[in-house]
């Protein structure tokens, strides 16, 4: 969806980066779109600001373009919980684990990218044709609830269960 099957250039024309590269309404003078994705990295690999993934983005994706982490203002996040096994409505459902981990990812992003203004969250795409247990249905579908709950927690400024406040330095209101 972002660039290509390998996460690197050249980007397929139907992908986000492929379309943005040819869209005349995109301001290519002041906007730089950087692909920070890497195949096979689940949500747990992004929960800490010390994650090697953030260092990889800094060194291999931003630096070659003359960019720094301070210039990152928008991020698109699409992560999953690998090999889920507990479905909703169980208290230990993988969707609830994903919720907590997404909260940690958002806080890590805020620390690594101090000028971050917006994060776009996507849930896992349909997994009904999955041929492995990596992230099949109904768990792929249920990941959408985790994304919804994170967005709702931000709107309501409430803490994520087991995950805390999403905005560093701001107190959450209890509901």
mmCIF file of C-alpha atoms in Angstrom:
data_model
loop_
_atom_site.group_PDB
_atom_site.id
_atom_site.type_symbol
_atom_site.label_atom_id
_atom_site.label_comp_id
_atom_site.label_asym_id
_atom_site.label_seq_id
_atom_site.Cartn_x
_atom_site.Cartn_y
_atom_site.Cartn_z
ATOM 1 C CA UNK A 1 0.000 0.000 0.000
ATOM 2 C CA UNK A 2 2.812 2.430 0.783
ATOM 3 C CA UNK A 3 5.454 1.855 -1.900
ATOM 4 C CA UNK A 4 6.243 -1.681 -3.034
ATOM 5 C CA UNK A 5 6.342 -5.295 -1.906
ATOM 6 C CA UNK A 6 9.939 -4.804 -0.752
ATOM 7 C CA UNK A 7 9.173 -1.466 0.997
ATOM 8 C CA UNK A 8 11.804 0.174 -1.194
ATOM 9 C CA UNK A 9 11.916 1.992 -4.506
ATOM 10 C CA UNK A 10 10.820 1.947 -7.173
ATOM 11 C CA UNK A 11 7.322 2.518 -5.873
ATOM 12 C CA UNK A 12 4.446 0.902 -7.736
ATOM 13 C CA UNK A 13 2.201 3.509 -9.406
ATOM 14 C CA UNK A 14 -0.917 2.360 -7.504
ATOM 15 C CA UNK A 15 0.714 2.841 -4.056
ATOM 16 C CA UNK A 16 0.564 5.900 -1.805
ATOM 17 C CA UNK A 17 4.084 7.040 -2.708
ATOM 18 C CA UNK A 18 3.614 6.132 -6.365
ATOM 19 C CA UNK A 19 0.498 8.274 -6.625
ATOM 20 C CA UNK A 20 1.993 11.129 -4.595
ATOM 21 C CA UNK A 21 5.065 11.218 -6.859
ATOM 22 C CA UNK A 22 2.946 11.875 -9.950
ATOM 23 C CA UNK A 23 0.180 14.008 -8.417
ATOM 24 C CA UNK A 24 0.591 17.630 -9.557
ATOM 25 C CA UNK A 25 -1.290 18.898 -6.486
ATOM 26 C CA UNK A 26 1.434 17.590 -4.132
ATOM 27 C CA UNK A 27 3.929 20.309 -3.201
ATOM 28 C CA UNK A 28 7.208 18.475 -3.807
ATOM 29 C CA UNK A 29 9.257 21.547 -2.825
ATOM 30 C CA UNK A 30 8.264 21.604 0.847
ATOM 31 C CA UNK A 31 6.896 18.088 1.391
ATOM 32 C CA UNK A 32 9.111 15.023 1.519
ATOM 33 C CA UNK A 33 7.425 11.640 1.849
ATOM 34 C CA UNK A 34 9.673 9.025 3.440
ATOM 35 C CA UNK A 35 8.963 5.317 3.659
ATOM 36 C CA UNK A 36 9.869 4.087 7.137
ATOM 37 C CA UNK A 37 8.154 0.721 6.766
ATOM 38 C CA UNK A 38 9.889 -2.606 6.879
ATOM 39 C CA UNK A 39 8.302 -5.965 6.224
ATOM 40 C CA UNK A 40 7.863 -8.350 9.147
ATOM 41 C CA UNK A 41 8.035 -5.805 11.960
ATOM 42 C CA UNK A 42 5.068 -6.242 14.277
ATOM 43 C CA UNK A 43 3.725 -3.758 16.808
ATOM 44 C CA UNK A 44 6.083 -4.904 19.591
ATOM 45 C CA UNK A 45 9.081 -3.887 17.464
ATOM 46 C CA UNK A 46 7.964 -0.235 17.623
ATOM 47 C CA UNK A 47 6.853 0.191 21.265
ATOM 48 C CA UNK A 48 10.091 1.729 22.545
ATOM 49 C CA UNK A 49 11.680 4.985 21.405
ATOM 50 C CA UNK A 50 14.979 3.067 21.618
ATOM 51 C CA UNK A 51 13.782 0.552 19.011
ATOM 52 C CA UNK A 52 16.335 -0.204 16.287
ATOM 53 C CA UNK A 53 13.555 0.546 13.780
ATOM 54 C CA UNK A 54 13.661 4.239 14.673
ATOM 55 C CA UNK A 55 17.456 4.275 14.365
ATOM 56 C CA UNK A 56 17.137 2.580 10.941
ATOM 57 C CA UNK A 57 14.691 5.233 9.751
ATOM 58 C CA UNK A 58 16.989 7.988 11.009
ATOM 59 C CA UNK A 59 20.149 6.574 9.414
ATOM 60 C CA UNK A 60 18.856 4.869 6.264
ATOM 61 C CA UNK A 61 15.786 6.871 5.282
ATOM 62 C CA UNK A 62 16.001 10.415 6.698
ATOM 63 C CA UNK A 63 19.746 11.158 6.720
ATOM 64 C CA UNK A 64 20.348 10.308 3.027
ATOM 65 C CA UNK A 65 17.702 12.925 2.167
ATOM 66 C CA UNK A 66 19.328 15.511 4.438
ATOM 67 C CA UNK A 67 16.452 15.254 6.903
ATOM 68 C CA UNK A 68 16.332 14.889 10.677
ATOM 69 C CA UNK A 69 13.854 13.425 13.143
ATOM 70 C CA UNK A 70 12.960 16.990 14.159
ATOM 71 C CA UNK A 71 11.449 17.546 10.698
ATOM 72 C CA UNK A 72 8.987 14.642 10.884
ATOM 73 C CA UNK A 73 5.471 16.052 11.254
ATOM 74 C CA UNK A 74 3.155 13.275 10.050
ATOM 75 C CA UNK A 75 3.283 9.485 10.357
ATOM 76 C CA UNK A 76 1.114 6.696 8.995
ATOM 77 C CA UNK A 77 0.998 3.660 11.315
ATOM 78 C CA UNK A 78 -0.262 0.240 10.246
ATOM 79 C CA UNK A 79 0.826 -2.468 12.662
ATOM 80 C CA UNK A 80 -0.429 -5.861 13.762
ATOM 81 C CA UNK A 81 -0.213 -8.329 16.629
ATOM 82 C CA UNK A 82 1.528 -11.475 15.340
ATOM 83 C CA UNK A 83 -0.034 -14.915 15.676
ATOM 84 C CA UNK A 84 -3.090 -13.830 17.654
ATOM 85 C CA UNK A 85 -5.012 -16.522 19.477
ATOM 86 C CA UNK A 86 -7.547 -14.865 21.789
ATOM 87 C CA UNK A 87 -10.607 -13.273 20.244
ATOM 88 C CA UNK A 88 -12.975 -10.647 21.593
ATOM 89 C CA UNK A 89 -14.802 -10.259 23.939
ATOM 90 C CA UNK A 90 -12.210 -11.924 26.207
ATOM 91 C CA UNK A 91 -10.358 -9.550 28.534
ATOM 92 C CA UNK A 92 -7.090 -10.990 27.232
ATOM 93 C CA UNK A 93 -8.115 -10.616 23.569
ATOM 94 C CA UNK A 94 -5.318 -9.798 21.160
ATOM 95 C CA UNK A 95 -7.179 -6.638 20.116
ATOM 96 C CA UNK A 96 -6.752 -5.353 23.686
ATOM 97 C CA UNK A 97 -3.053 -6.240 23.636
ATOM 98 C CA UNK A 98 -2.758 -4.362 20.328
ATOM 99 C CA UNK A 99 -4.527 -1.370 21.906
ATOM 100 C CA UNK A 100 -1.931 -1.181 24.675
ATOM 101 C CA UNK A 101 0.942 -1.595 22.230
ATOM 102 C CA UNK A 102 -0.417 1.063 19.867
ATOM 103 C CA UNK A 103 -0.481 3.465 22.822
ATOM 104 C CA UNK A 104 3.180 2.675 23.468
ATOM 105 C CA UNK A 105 4.006 3.171 19.781
ATOM 106 C CA UNK A 106 2.311 6.572 19.736
ATOM 107 C CA UNK A 107 4.273 7.694 22.789
ATOM 108 C CA UNK A 108 7.515 6.393 21.223
ATOM 109 C CA UNK A 109 6.736 8.349 18.050
ATOM 110 C CA UNK A 110 6.189 11.509 20.087
ATOM 111 C CA UNK A 111 9.570 11.093 21.766
ATOM 112 C CA UNK A 112 11.489 10.324 18.567
ATOM 113 C CA UNK A 113 9.733 12.989 16.502
ATOM 114 C CA UNK A 114 9.252 16.024 18.788
ATOM 115 C CA UNK A 115 7.525 18.078 16.078
ATOM 116 C CA UNK A 116 5.045 15.345 15.169
ATOM 117 C CA UNK A 117 1.648 16.923 14.457
ATOM 118 C CA UNK A 118 -0.545 14.070 13.245
ATOM 119 C CA UNK A 119 -0.568 10.285 13.150
ATOM 120 C CA UNK A 120 -2.764 8.355 10.758
ATOM 121 C CA UNK A 121 -3.694 4.899 12.026
ATOM 122 C CA UNK A 122 -4.756 2.010 9.820
ATOM 123 C CA UNK A 123 -5.958 -1.386 10.878
ATOM 124 C CA UNK A 124 -4.898 -4.638 9.301
ATOM 125 C CA UNK A 125 -6.367 -5.401 5.887
ATOM 126 C CA UNK A 126 -8.753 -8.301 5.414
ATOM 127 C CA UNK A 127 -7.085 -11.542 6.450
ATOM 128 C CA UNK A 128 -9.670 -14.056 5.245
ATOM 129 C CA UNK A 129 -7.341 -15.372 2.577
ATOM 130 C CA UNK A 130 -4.420 -15.772 4.983
ATOM 131 C CA UNK A 131 -2.440 -18.943 4.429
ATOM 132 C CA UNK A 132 -0.516 -18.711 7.727
ATOM 133 C CA UNK A 133 -1.395 -18.025 11.347
ATOM 134 C CA UNK A 134 0.505 -14.704 11.306
ATOM 135 C CA UNK A 135 -2.645 -12.553 11.424
ATOM 136 C CA UNK A 136 -5.785 -14.305 10.117
ATOM 137 C CA UNK A 137 -9.447 -13.548 10.693
ATOM 138 C CA UNK A 138 -11.189 -12.761 12.986
ATOM 139 C CA UNK A 139 -8.093 -11.127 14.504
ATOM 140 C CA UNK A 140 -7.366 -8.939 11.487
ATOM 141 C CA UNK A 141 -10.921 -7.604 11.718
ATOM 142 C CA UNK A 142 -10.684 -7.155 15.476
ATOM 143 C CA UNK A 143 -7.505 -5.083 15.075
ATOM 144 C CA UNK A 144 -9.819 -2.395 13.724
ATOM 145 C CA UNK A 145 -11.357 -2.134 17.177
ATOM 146 C CA UNK A 146 -7.925 -1.473 18.691
ATOM 147 C CA UNK A 147 -7.401 1.377 16.226
ATOM 148 C CA UNK A 148 -10.883 2.738 16.973
ATOM 149 C CA UNK A 149 -10.256 2.584 20.718
ATOM 150 C CA UNK A 150 -6.942 4.443 20.406
ATOM 151 C CA UNK A 151 -8.537 7.198 18.340
ATOM 152 C CA UNK A 152 -11.467 7.443 20.757
ATOM 153 C CA UNK A 153 -9.119 7.624 23.748
ATOM 154 C CA UNK A 154 -7.293 10.514 22.091
ATOM 155 C CA UNK A 155 -10.534 12.331 21.292
ATOM 156 C CA UNK A 156 -11.827 11.871 24.826
ATOM 157 C CA UNK A 157 -8.386 12.447 26.389
ATOM 158 C CA UNK A 158 -8.693 9.345 28.516
ATOM 159 C CA UNK A 159 -6.064 6.800 29.364
ATOM 160 C CA UNK A 160 -5.708 3.634 27.375
ATOM 161 C CA UNK A 161 -6.205 0.607 29.618
ATOM 162 C CA UNK A 162 -2.763 -0.603 30.719
ATOM 163 C CA UNK A 163 -1.287 1.971 28.337
ATOM 164 C CA UNK A 164 -1.689 5.359 29.955
ATOM 165 C CA UNK A 165 -1.992 8.800 28.425
ATOM 166 C CA UNK A 166 -1.242 9.305 24.723
ATOM 167 C CA UNK A 167 -0.026 12.886 24.913
ATOM 168 C CA UNK A 168 3.324 13.203 26.648
ATOM 169 C CA UNK A 169 3.312 15.906 29.268
ATOM 170 C CA UNK A 170 -0.461 16.342 29.404
ATOM 171 C CA UNK A 171 -2.727 14.984 32.084
ATOM 172 C CA UNK A 172 -5.650 12.806 31.037
ATOM 173 C CA UNK A 173 -9.183 13.422 32.160
ATOM 174 C CA UNK A 174 -10.853 10.468 33.795
ATOM 175 C CA UNK A 175 -14.299 9.618 32.480
#
